[in-house]
């Protein structure tokens, strides 16, 4: 177990496993992004012991609707049974282990039938069909070969699963986020989905959604189109391990916006014609979309990112607007290797929205986030560059030390502070060091 002499605080402490800094200080050992040993521990001690977001309840509208996820490399299937209950199972046939479905989501009717030797399971996981069963002899017990259940719970419209029995209750796990999160995740419905893989550690992605230091620099589209973003805001590390960023967009200046668009695109918008979707930010905020940019006086817009340990973030629309509570993104990052991860984004809207509204929202929201989105492309490049850089000997630590007042931030903390990140690493370290 290495002894750690903090280069910033001068404290000395014993750390395990193989961490050279106290991550809760925000001085983060780069080994956590490159070490295969630490990556294995993350799967064993974090992802198997936490509640993991799987899908929304409206991904499972009718009996037989299922959704699949991978947690710590373990395939898991969530399904709604005939009584309306949502259940989760290991997505592995009890005969010889074949996954029962390789699809992300779908409906196979009343039974989940394995494609290999056709063993069949009902929606409660009971084994209900075994071809040529007599070959196993009289003592064969179907009851001993049901699908292995996985813990499953819901928080309003969100479905979570947990691999190990010894997890806190879901509301204890959500902790200080419970009440804050609740209004955002009621009455929402998925309207689109997008996934992609990048070459970088999973934490580089998740960190990015607890970080508002980068936005005006990494995202030129934000800097040029929404100059002054994050002029005001706050940063809160919500125990245990979660965070909220909130910041304000200044009112858009449509003529200035048009000039910036022209610079990007070369298209002349000076006649007042604007491209479809230009007002997507406005369309979500009060008092509704302006007819045209001429003379429009949009209000200041407040935006948030709610991040949940270990790998989920929710980006609802602008705060305190009926539209904002019910349109946005749910995003997870799934580790595929120490330097490879998959991002899954779900775009959601209000269950009351009609088809036309959903389509417009989907187009507007997918314009910024998603494998082709303006912002996601920038963030993917940042994560990839970080992974390449930390492989070398160019530095030992990554810094998350912005915001020097004690505590976990909150209102009054600058949005560019990093209480959000330190709260993540405080809890990350606790899980990693828990040998029980
Ligand atoms: S592996 Fe599923 S029936 Fe044989
Ligand atoms: Fe970003």
Short mmCIF file of C-alpha atoms and ligand atoms in Angstrom, two decimals:
data_model
loop_
_atom_site.label_atom_id
_atom_site.label_comp_id
_atom_site.label_asym_id
_atom_site.label_seq_id
_atom_site.Cartn_x
_atom_site.Cartn_y
_atom_site.Cartn_z
CA UNK A 1 0.00 0.00 0.00
CA UNK A 2 1.67 3.23 -1.06
CA UNK A 3 2.18 6.16 1.28
CA UNK A 4 0.84 9.37 -0.17
CA UNK A 5 2.44 12.77 0.32
CA UNK A 6 0.00 15.25 -1.13
CA UNK A 7 1.83 17.77 -3.29
CA UNK A 8 -0.79 20.41 -2.50
CA UNK A 9 -1.70 19.97 1.14
CA UNK A 10 1.33 18.22 2.59
CA UNK A 11 -0.82 15.56 4.27
CA UNK A 12 0.39 12.00 4.46
CA UNK A 13 -1.91 9.02 4.47
CA UNK A 14 -2.12 5.37 3.55
CA UNK A 15 -4.22 4.59 0.55
CA UNK A 16 -5.38 1.49 -1.17
CA UNK A 17 -5.67 0.09 -3.69
CA UNK A 18 -2.74 1.63 -5.48
CA UNK A 19 -4.09 5.16 -5.32
CA UNK A 20 -1.40 7.76 -4.85
CA UNK A 21 -3.63 10.66 -3.90
CA UNK A 22 -6.66 11.26 -1.73
CA UNK A 23 -9.12 11.71 -4.58
CA UNK A 24 -11.54 13.64 -2.38
CA UNK A 25 -9.10 16.57 -2.43
CA UNK A 26 -9.57 16.87 -6.18
CA UNK A 27 -5.97 15.91 -6.86
CA UNK A 28 -6.61 12.80 -8.90
CA UNK A 29 -4.05 10.17 -9.72
CA UNK A 30 -4.03 9.60 -13.48
CA UNK A 31 -3.69 5.87 -12.89
CA UNK A 32 -7.46 5.70 -12.41
CA UNK A 33 -7.81 6.23 -16.16
CA UNK A 34 -5.16 3.78 -17.31
CA UNK A 35 -4.73 1.00 -14.76
CA UNK A 36 -6.29 -2.34 -15.70
CA UNK A 37 -6.20 -3.30 -12.03
CA UNK A 38 -8.20 -0.25 -10.97
CA UNK A 39 -10.59 -0.79 -13.86
CA UNK A 40 -11.26 -4.35 -12.64
CA UNK A 41 -11.87 -2.99 -9.14
CA UNK A 42 -14.30 -0.40 -10.48
CA UNK A 43 -16.41 -3.17 -11.96
CA UNK A 44 -16.21 -5.34 -8.86
CA UNK A 45 -16.59 -2.69 -6.16
CA UNK A 46 -18.54 0.11 -7.83
CA UNK A 47 -20.78 -1.11 -10.63
CA UNK A 48 -21.85 -4.32 -8.91
CA UNK A 49 -22.66 -2.41 -5.69
CA UNK A 50 -24.54 0.61 -6.99
CA UNK A 51 -27.97 1.21 -8.44
CA UNK A 52 -27.56 1.49 -12.20
CA UNK A 53 -30.00 3.27 -14.48
CA UNK A 54 -31.54 0.88 -17.00
CA UNK A 55 -34.40 2.62 -18.84
CA UNK A 56 -37.61 4.53 -18.27
CA UNK A 57 -40.87 2.92 -17.24
CA UNK A 58 -42.29 3.99 -20.60
CA UNK A 59 -39.71 1.90 -22.40
CA UNK A 60 -41.71 -0.96 -20.88
CA UNK A 61 -45.28 -0.01 -21.64
CA UNK A 62 -46.87 -3.40 -22.11
CA UNK A 63 -46.26 -6.97 -20.92
CA UNK A 64 -43.27 -8.49 -22.63
CA UNK A 65 -41.57 -5.16 -23.40
CA UNK A 66 -37.94 -5.55 -22.42
CA UNK A 67 -34.80 -3.45 -22.26
CA UNK A 68 -31.24 -4.70 -21.94
CA UNK A 69 -28.19 -3.18 -20.29
CA UNK A 70 -24.67 -4.24 -19.43
CA UNK A 71 -23.43 -3.65 -15.90
CA UNK A 72 -19.86 -4.53 -15.01
CA UNK A 73 -19.82 -6.62 -18.21
CA UNK A 74 -22.87 -8.56 -17.03
CA UNK A 75 -25.84 -8.66 -19.41
CA UNK A 76 -29.11 -7.73 -17.68
CA UNK A 77 -32.65 -7.77 -19.04
CA UNK A 78 -35.51 -5.69 -17.62
CA UNK A 79 -39.04 -6.73 -18.57
CA UNK A 80 -42.64 -5.89 -17.71
CA UNK A 81 -44.63 -8.97 -16.70
CA UNK A 82 -48.32 -9.68 -17.23
CA UNK A 83 -49.25 -8.18 -13.87
CA UNK A 84 -47.56 -4.91 -14.81
CA UNK A 85 -44.59 -5.46 -12.52
CA UNK A 86 -41.14 -4.55 -13.80
CA UNK A 87 -38.62 -7.32 -13.21
CA UNK A 88 -34.95 -7.71 -13.97
CA UNK A 89 -32.95 -10.85 -14.70
CA UNK A 90 -29.51 -11.82 -15.78
CA UNK A 91 -29.77 -12.00 -19.54
CA UNK A 92 -28.31 -15.50 -19.65
CA UNK A 93 -30.05 -18.76 -20.40
CA UNK A 94 -29.78 -21.17 -17.49
CA UNK A 95 -29.01 -24.01 -19.90
CA UNK A 96 -25.65 -22.98 -21.31
CA UNK A 97 -25.56 -19.26 -20.87
CA UNK A 98 -26.64 -17.82 -24.21
CA UNK A 99 -28.11 -14.34 -23.93
CA UNK A 100 -31.86 -14.46 -24.45
CA UNK A 101 -31.81 -11.39 -26.62
CA UNK A 102 -29.06 -9.37 -28.18
CA UNK A 103 -31.39 -6.48 -28.92
CA UNK A 104 -31.35 -3.25 -26.97
CA UNK A 105 -35.12 -3.41 -26.52
CA UNK A 106 -38.16 -5.14 -27.94
CA UNK A 107 -40.99 -7.54 -27.19
CA UNK A 108 -40.91 -11.31 -27.68
CA UNK A 109 -44.46 -11.93 -26.48
CA UNK A 110 -45.24 -14.12 -23.51
CA UNK A 111 -41.99 -16.08 -23.41
CA UNK A 112 -38.32 -15.32 -23.60
CA UNK A 113 -37.08 -18.19 -25.73
CA UNK A 114 -33.42 -19.00 -26.12
CA UNK A 115 -32.29 -19.27 -29.73
CA UNK A 116 -29.89 -22.12 -28.98
CA UNK A 117 -31.88 -25.12 -27.65
CA UNK A 118 -35.20 -23.28 -27.24
CA UNK A 119 -35.51 -23.30 -23.49
CA UNK A 120 -38.34 -20.88 -22.75
CA UNK A 121 -38.95 -18.60 -19.76
CA UNK A 122 -42.11 -16.72 -18.88
CA UNK A 123 -42.09 -13.04 -17.95
CA UNK A 124 -41.56 -13.93 -14.29
CA UNK A 125 -38.40 -15.80 -15.21
CA UNK A 126 -39.84 -19.29 -14.66
CA UNK A 127 -38.59 -22.01 -16.95
CA UNK A 128 -41.71 -23.07 -18.85
CA UNK A 129 -40.39 -24.97 -21.84
CA UNK A 130 -37.62 -27.53 -22.32
CA UNK A 131 -37.53 -29.43 -25.62
CA UNK A 132 -37.14 -33.21 -25.11
CA UNK A 133 -37.21 -32.68 -21.37
CA UNK A 134 -37.49 -36.41 -20.62
CA UNK A 135 -33.87 -36.78 -21.66
CA UNK A 136 -32.83 -35.16 -18.38
CA UNK A 137 -34.50 -37.91 -16.35
CA UNK A 138 -37.35 -37.83 -13.86
CA UNK A 139 -35.59 -35.68 -11.30
CA UNK A 140 -35.15 -32.70 -13.56
CA UNK A 141 -36.47 -29.68 -11.68
CA UNK A 142 -37.62 -26.76 -13.80
CA UNK A 143 -37.94 -24.70 -10.62
CA UNK A 144 -34.20 -24.84 -10.12
CA UNK A 145 -33.53 -23.43 -13.56
CA UNK A 146 -35.46 -20.17 -13.64
CA UNK A 147 -33.75 -16.99 -14.75
CA UNK A 148 -31.61 -15.50 -12.02
CA UNK A 149 -33.27 -12.30 -10.79
CA UNK A 150 -31.55 -8.95 -10.44
CA UNK A 151 -32.69 -6.27 -7.99
CA UNK A 152 -34.92 -3.77 -9.66
CA UNK A 153 -36.62 -0.59 -8.43
CA UNK A 154 -38.12 2.54 -9.87
CA UNK A 155 -37.79 6.20 -8.98
CA UNK A 156 -40.84 7.79 -10.59
CA UNK A 157 -40.28 7.16 -14.32
CA UNK A 158 -36.73 5.81 -14.04
CA UNK A 159 -35.89 2.11 -13.71
CA UNK A 160 -32.74 1.10 -11.83
CA UNK A 161 -31.11 -2.29 -11.30
CA UNK A 162 -28.52 -3.50 -8.80
CA UNK A 163 -26.47 -6.66 -9.11
CA UNK A 164 -25.66 -7.25 -5.45
CA UNK A 165 -28.21 -7.77 -2.70
CA UNK A 166 -26.31 -5.59 -0.25
CA UNK A 167 -27.12 -2.21 -1.74
CA UNK A 168 -28.76 0.71 0.05
CA UNK A 169 -32.38 1.44 -0.80
CA UNK A 170 -32.73 3.40 -4.02
CA UNK A 171 -33.80 6.55 -2.18
CA UNK A 172 -30.86 6.25 0.24
CA UNK A 173 -28.62 5.82 -2.78
CA UNK A 174 -30.06 8.96 -4.39
CA UNK A 175 -29.61 10.75 -1.06
CA UNK A 176 -29.70 14.53 -1.36
CA UNK A 177 -30.70 14.23 -4.99
CA UNK A 178 -33.97 12.47 -4.21
CA UNK A 179 -36.17 15.53 -3.82
CA UNK A 180 -34.25 17.59 -6.34
CA UNK A 181 -34.54 14.97 -9.06
CA UNK A 182 -38.16 13.98 -8.51
CA UNK A 183 -39.99 16.73 -10.43
CA UNK A 184 -37.85 16.19 -13.52
CA UNK A 185 -38.58 12.50 -13.95
CA UNK A 186 -42.35 12.32 -13.77
CA UNK A 187 -44.50 12.20 -16.88
CA UNK A 188 -41.61 11.84 -19.30
CA UNK A 189 -41.38 9.58 -22.32
CA UNK A 190 -38.45 8.54 -24.54
CA UNK A 191 -38.69 9.84 -28.09
CA UNK A 192 -35.27 8.96 -29.47
CA UNK A 193 -32.08 7.14 -28.71
CA UNK A 194 -28.48 7.31 -29.85
CA UNK A 195 -25.31 5.44 -28.86
CA UNK A 196 -21.67 5.60 -29.80
CA UNK A 197 -18.31 4.30 -28.65
CA UNK A 198 -15.26 6.41 -27.98
CA UNK A 199 -11.66 5.54 -27.17
CA UNK A 200 -11.37 6.81 -23.63
CA UNK A 201 -11.99 5.90 -20.01
CA UNK A 202 -15.64 6.09 -18.94
CA UNK A 203 -14.90 8.67 -16.26
CA UNK A 204 -13.68 11.22 -18.78
CA UNK A 205 -17.21 11.29 -20.16
CA UNK A 206 -19.06 11.37 -16.87
CA UNK A 207 -16.72 14.02 -15.43
CA UNK A 208 -17.52 16.23 -18.36
CA UNK A 209 -21.14 16.49 -17.25
CA UNK A 210 -20.03 17.72 -13.86
CA UNK A 211 -17.77 20.32 -15.49
CA UNK A 212 -18.80 23.73 -16.67
CA UNK A 213 -15.25 25.03 -16.83
CA UNK A 214 -14.79 23.68 -20.33
CA UNK A 215 -17.98 24.63 -22.12
CA UNK A 216 -17.13 28.10 -23.40
CA UNK A 217 -13.74 26.90 -24.64
CA UNK A 218 -14.41 23.38 -25.92
CA UNK A 219 -17.69 24.24 -27.60
CA UNK A 220 -17.02 27.03 -30.03
CA UNK A 221 -20.66 26.88 -31.03
CA UNK A 222 -21.60 27.90 -27.49
CA UNK A 223 -18.96 30.58 -27.26
CA UNK A 224 -19.95 32.16 -30.54
CA UNK A 225 -23.67 31.63 -30.48
CA UNK A 226 -24.32 32.06 -26.78
CA UNK A 227 -21.47 34.27 -25.62
CA UNK A 228 -21.49 34.83 -21.87
CA UNK A 229 -22.90 31.41 -21.07
CA UNK A 230 -22.33 30.46 -17.46
CA UNK A 231 -21.81 34.05 -16.45
CA UNK A 232 -23.91 33.09 -13.47
CA UNK A 233 -24.65 29.73 -11.97
CA UNK A 234 -23.80 27.35 -9.20
CA UNK A 235 -22.13 24.06 -8.52
CA UNK A 236 -23.25 21.56 -5.91
CA UNK A 237 -21.82 18.22 -4.85
CA UNK A 238 -24.91 16.35 -3.63
CA UNK A 239 -24.14 13.45 -1.29
CA UNK A 240 -23.51 10.67 -1.89
CA UNK A 241 -21.56 11.12 -5.10
CA UNK A 242 -24.04 13.16 -7.14
CA UNK A 243 -24.00 16.75 -8.38
CA UNK A 244 -25.96 19.59 -9.92
CA UNK A 245 -24.64 22.28 -12.24
CA UNK A 246 -26.88 25.20 -12.99
CA UNK A 247 -26.05 28.15 -15.17
CA UNK A 248 -27.76 30.96 -16.99
CA UNK A 249 -27.80 31.83 -20.63
CA UNK A 250 -28.03 35.53 -21.17
CA UNK A 251 -30.93 36.52 -23.39
CA UNK A 252 -30.14 35.64 -26.96
CA UNK A 253 -29.40 38.54 -29.26
CA UNK A 254 -30.97 37.30 -32.50
CA UNK A 255 -29.09 39.57 -34.94
CA UNK A 256 -25.80 38.64 -33.25
CA UNK A 257 -26.83 35.00 -33.35
CA UNK A 258 -27.56 35.35 -37.06
CA UNK A 259 -24.12 36.85 -37.69
CA UNK A 260 -22.45 33.99 -35.82
CA UNK A 261 -24.42 31.44 -37.80
CA UNK A 262 -23.36 33.17 -40.97
CA UNK A 263 -19.71 32.97 -39.91
CA UNK A 264 -20.06 29.22 -39.30
CA UNK A 265 -22.04 28.38 -42.37
CA UNK A 266 -21.29 31.02 -44.94
CA UNK A 267 -25.05 31.36 -45.44
CA UNK A 268 -26.37 34.91 -45.47
CA UNK A 269 -29.14 35.25 -42.88
CA UNK A 270 -29.30 39.02 -43.01
CA UNK A 271 -32.73 39.00 -44.65
CA UNK A 272 -34.25 37.61 -41.46
CA UNK A 273 -34.54 34.04 -42.70
CA UNK A 274 -33.20 31.64 -40.09
CA UNK A 275 -32.44 27.93 -40.35
CA UNK A 276 -34.86 25.39 -38.96
CA UNK A 277 -34.19 24.75 -35.30
CA UNK A 278 -32.30 27.98 -34.64
CA UNK A 279 -34.64 28.80 -31.80
CA UNK A 280 -34.54 25.42 -30.11
CA UNK A 281 -33.34 26.97 -26.89
CA UNK A 282 -36.08 29.55 -27.02
CA UNK A 283 -38.73 27.05 -27.97
CA UNK A 284 -38.28 25.41 -24.60
CA UNK A 285 -38.49 28.55 -22.53
CA UNK A 286 -41.14 31.07 -21.65
CA UNK A 287 -43.03 32.72 -23.16
CA UNK A 288 -42.79 30.42 -26.17
CA UNK A 289 -41.05 30.65 -29.50
CA UNK A 290 -40.99 34.04 -31.11
CA UNK A 291 -42.48 34.36 -34.56
CA UNK A 292 -39.17 35.45 -36.00
CA UNK A 293 -35.93 36.78 -34.69
CA UNK A 294 -36.82 40.36 -35.56
CA UNK A 295 -37.78 42.12 -32.36
CA UNK A 296 -37.82 38.96 -30.26
CA UNK A 297 -36.99 39.50 -26.61
CA UNK A 298 -36.28 36.09 -25.15
CA UNK A 299 -35.82 35.77 -21.39
CA UNK A 300 -32.73 34.57 -19.62
CA UNK A 301 -32.66 30.80 -19.68
CA UNK A 302 -31.40 28.66 -16.84
CA UNK A 303 -30.01 25.25 -17.71
CA UNK A 304 -28.96 22.33 -15.53
CA UNK A 305 -27.09 19.06 -15.52
CA UNK A 306 -27.96 16.57 -12.79
CA UNK A 307 -25.28 13.89 -12.46
CA UNK A 308 -25.82 10.68 -10.53
CA UNK A 309 -23.14 8.35 -9.30
CA UNK A 310 -21.61 6.46 -10.96
CA UNK A 311 -22.42 7.05 -14.63
CA UNK A 312 -25.78 8.72 -15.21
CA UNK A 313 -26.62 12.31 -16.02
CA UNK A 314 -29.87 14.02 -16.81
CA UNK A 315 -30.03 17.27 -18.70
CA UNK A 316 -33.52 18.66 -18.48
CA UNK A 317 -34.64 21.65 -20.45
CA UNK A 318 -34.51 25.13 -18.96
CA UNK A 319 -35.54 25.32 -15.34
CA UNK A 320 -38.85 26.61 -14.03
CA UNK A 321 -40.67 26.24 -17.31
CA UNK A 322 -43.32 23.63 -18.02
CA UNK A 323 -41.46 22.76 -21.20
CA UNK A 324 -38.12 22.49 -19.48
CA UNK A 325 -39.18 19.97 -16.92
CA UNK A 326 -40.29 17.62 -19.64
CA UNK A 327 -37.73 17.65 -22.42
CA UNK A 328 -34.10 16.73 -22.36
CA UNK A 329 -31.54 13.97 -22.27
CA UNK A 330 -30.85 10.96 -20.10
CA UNK A 331 -27.29 9.83 -20.62
CA UNK A 332 -25.18 6.93 -19.37
CA UNK A 333 -21.61 5.97 -20.09
CA UNK A 334 -20.81 2.26 -19.94
CA UNK A 335 -17.21 1.13 -19.50
CA UNK A 336 -16.12 -1.32 -22.20
CA UNK A 337 -12.45 -1.37 -21.25
CA UNK A 338 -10.07 0.85 -19.34
CA UNK A 339 -9.75 3.07 -22.42
CA UNK A 340 -13.03 2.43 -24.22
CA UNK A 341 -16.61 3.33 -23.36
CA UNK A 342 -20.09 3.57 -24.86
CA UNK A 343 -22.38 6.57 -24.48
CA UNK A 344 -26.14 5.99 -24.59
CA UNK A 345 -28.39 9.01 -24.89
CA UNK A 346 -32.15 8.95 -24.59
CA UNK A 347 -34.06 12.04 -25.67
CA UNK A 348 -37.33 12.47 -23.80
CA UNK A 349 -40.38 14.67 -23.93
CA UNK A 350 -43.59 15.21 -22.00
CA UNK A 351 -46.06 12.31 -22.24
CA UNK A 352 -48.67 14.89 -23.24
CA UNK A 353 -46.74 16.07 -26.31
CA UNK A 354 -48.26 15.37 -29.70
CA UNK A 355 -46.30 13.78 -32.54
CA UNK A 356 -45.38 17.05 -34.22
CA UNK A 357 -43.98 18.49 -31.00
CA UNK A 358 -42.00 15.33 -30.33
CA UNK A 359 -40.51 15.39 -33.78
CA UNK A 360 -39.50 19.02 -33.44
CA UNK A 361 -38.00 18.41 -30.02
CA UNK A 362 -36.13 15.37 -31.23
CA UNK A 363 -34.61 17.26 -34.14
CA UNK A 364 -33.66 20.21 -31.98
CA UNK A 365 -32.24 18.20 -29.11
CA UNK A 366 -30.41 15.73 -31.33
CA UNK A 367 -28.76 18.67 -33.04
CA UNK A 368 -26.62 19.31 -29.98
CA UNK A 369 -26.22 15.95 -28.26
CA UNK A 370 -25.75 12.58 -29.91
CA UNK A 371 -23.02 11.01 -32.00
CA UNK A 372 -23.37 13.81 -34.55
CA UNK A 373 -24.42 16.55 -32.11
CA UNK A 374 -22.52 19.83 -32.00
CA UNK A 375 -21.65 19.45 -28.34
CA UNK A 376 -21.15 15.69 -28.10
CA UNK A 377 -18.59 15.70 -30.91
CA UNK A 378 -16.53 18.28 -29.02
CA UNK A 379 -16.82 16.35 -25.76
CA UNK A 380 -15.87 13.09 -27.47
CA UNK A 381 -12.73 14.71 -28.81
CA UNK A 382 -11.87 16.08 -25.36
CA UNK A 383 -12.31 12.64 -23.74
CA UNK A 384 -10.23 10.98 -26.45
CA UNK A 385 -7.44 13.55 -26.13
CA UNK A 386 -7.38 13.17 -22.35
CA UNK A 387 -7.04 9.41 -22.65
CA UNK A 388 -4.10 9.74 -25.03
CA UNK A 389 -2.42 12.31 -22.81
CA UNK A 390 -2.71 10.48 -19.50
CA UNK A 391 -1.00 7.40 -20.95
CA UNK A 392 2.29 9.25 -20.98
CA UNK A 393 4.48 10.66 -18.27
CA UNK A 394 3.42 14.24 -18.85
CA UNK A 395 1.91 14.58 -15.41
CA UNK A 396 0.89 12.53 -12.42
CA UNK A 397 -2.34 14.20 -11.38
CA UNK A 398 -5.50 15.66 -12.86
CA UNK A 399 -6.81 18.69 -10.99
CA UNK A 400 -10.37 19.17 -9.78
CA UNK A 401 -9.54 21.76 -7.15
CA UNK A 402 -11.52 24.79 -8.32
CA UNK A 403 -13.66 26.31 -5.58
CA UNK A 404 -11.69 26.64 -2.37
CA UNK A 405 -14.39 27.32 0.21
CA UNK A 406 -15.01 24.32 2.46
CA UNK A 407 -18.08 22.18 1.93
CA UNK A 408 -19.85 20.91 -1.13
CA UNK A 409 -20.76 24.14 -2.85
CA UNK A 410 -24.34 24.91 -3.72
CA UNK A 411 -25.95 28.22 -4.45
CA UNK A 412 -23.23 30.83 -4.40
CA UNK A 413 -20.55 28.47 -5.67
CA UNK A 414 -19.35 29.43 -9.13
CA UNK A 415 -20.64 27.06 -11.79
CA UNK A 416 -17.03 26.50 -12.84
CA UNK A 417 -16.15 25.26 -9.35
CA UNK A 418 -15.54 21.56 -8.94
CA UNK A 419 -17.46 20.52 -5.85
CA UNK A 420 -19.42 18.42 -8.32
CA UNK A 421 -16.33 16.47 -9.33
CA UNK A 422 -14.84 16.17 -5.85
CA UNK A 423 -18.09 14.71 -4.52
CA UNK A 424 -17.89 12.10 -7.28
CA UNK A 425 -14.29 11.23 -6.43
CA UNK A 426 -14.96 11.20 -2.68
CA UNK A 427 -17.56 8.48 -3.13
CA UNK A 428 -15.68 6.74 -5.97
CA UNK A 429 -12.74 6.33 -3.61
CA UNK A 430 -14.93 5.01 -0.81
CA UNK A 431 -16.33 2.29 -3.04
CA UNK A 432 -12.93 1.44 -4.47
CA UNK A 433 -11.39 1.03 -1.03
CA UNK A 434 -14.24 -0.98 0.46
CA UNK A 435 -12.86 -4.50 0.66
CA UNK A 436 -15.94 -6.00 2.32
S1 LIG B 1 -28.19 -22.22 -24.20
FE1 LIG B 1 -30.25 -21.64 -24.04
S2 LIG B 1 -31.34 -23.39 -24.55
FE2 LIG B 1 -29.30 -24.02 -24.66
FE1 LIG B 2 -19.20 19.70 -23.02
#
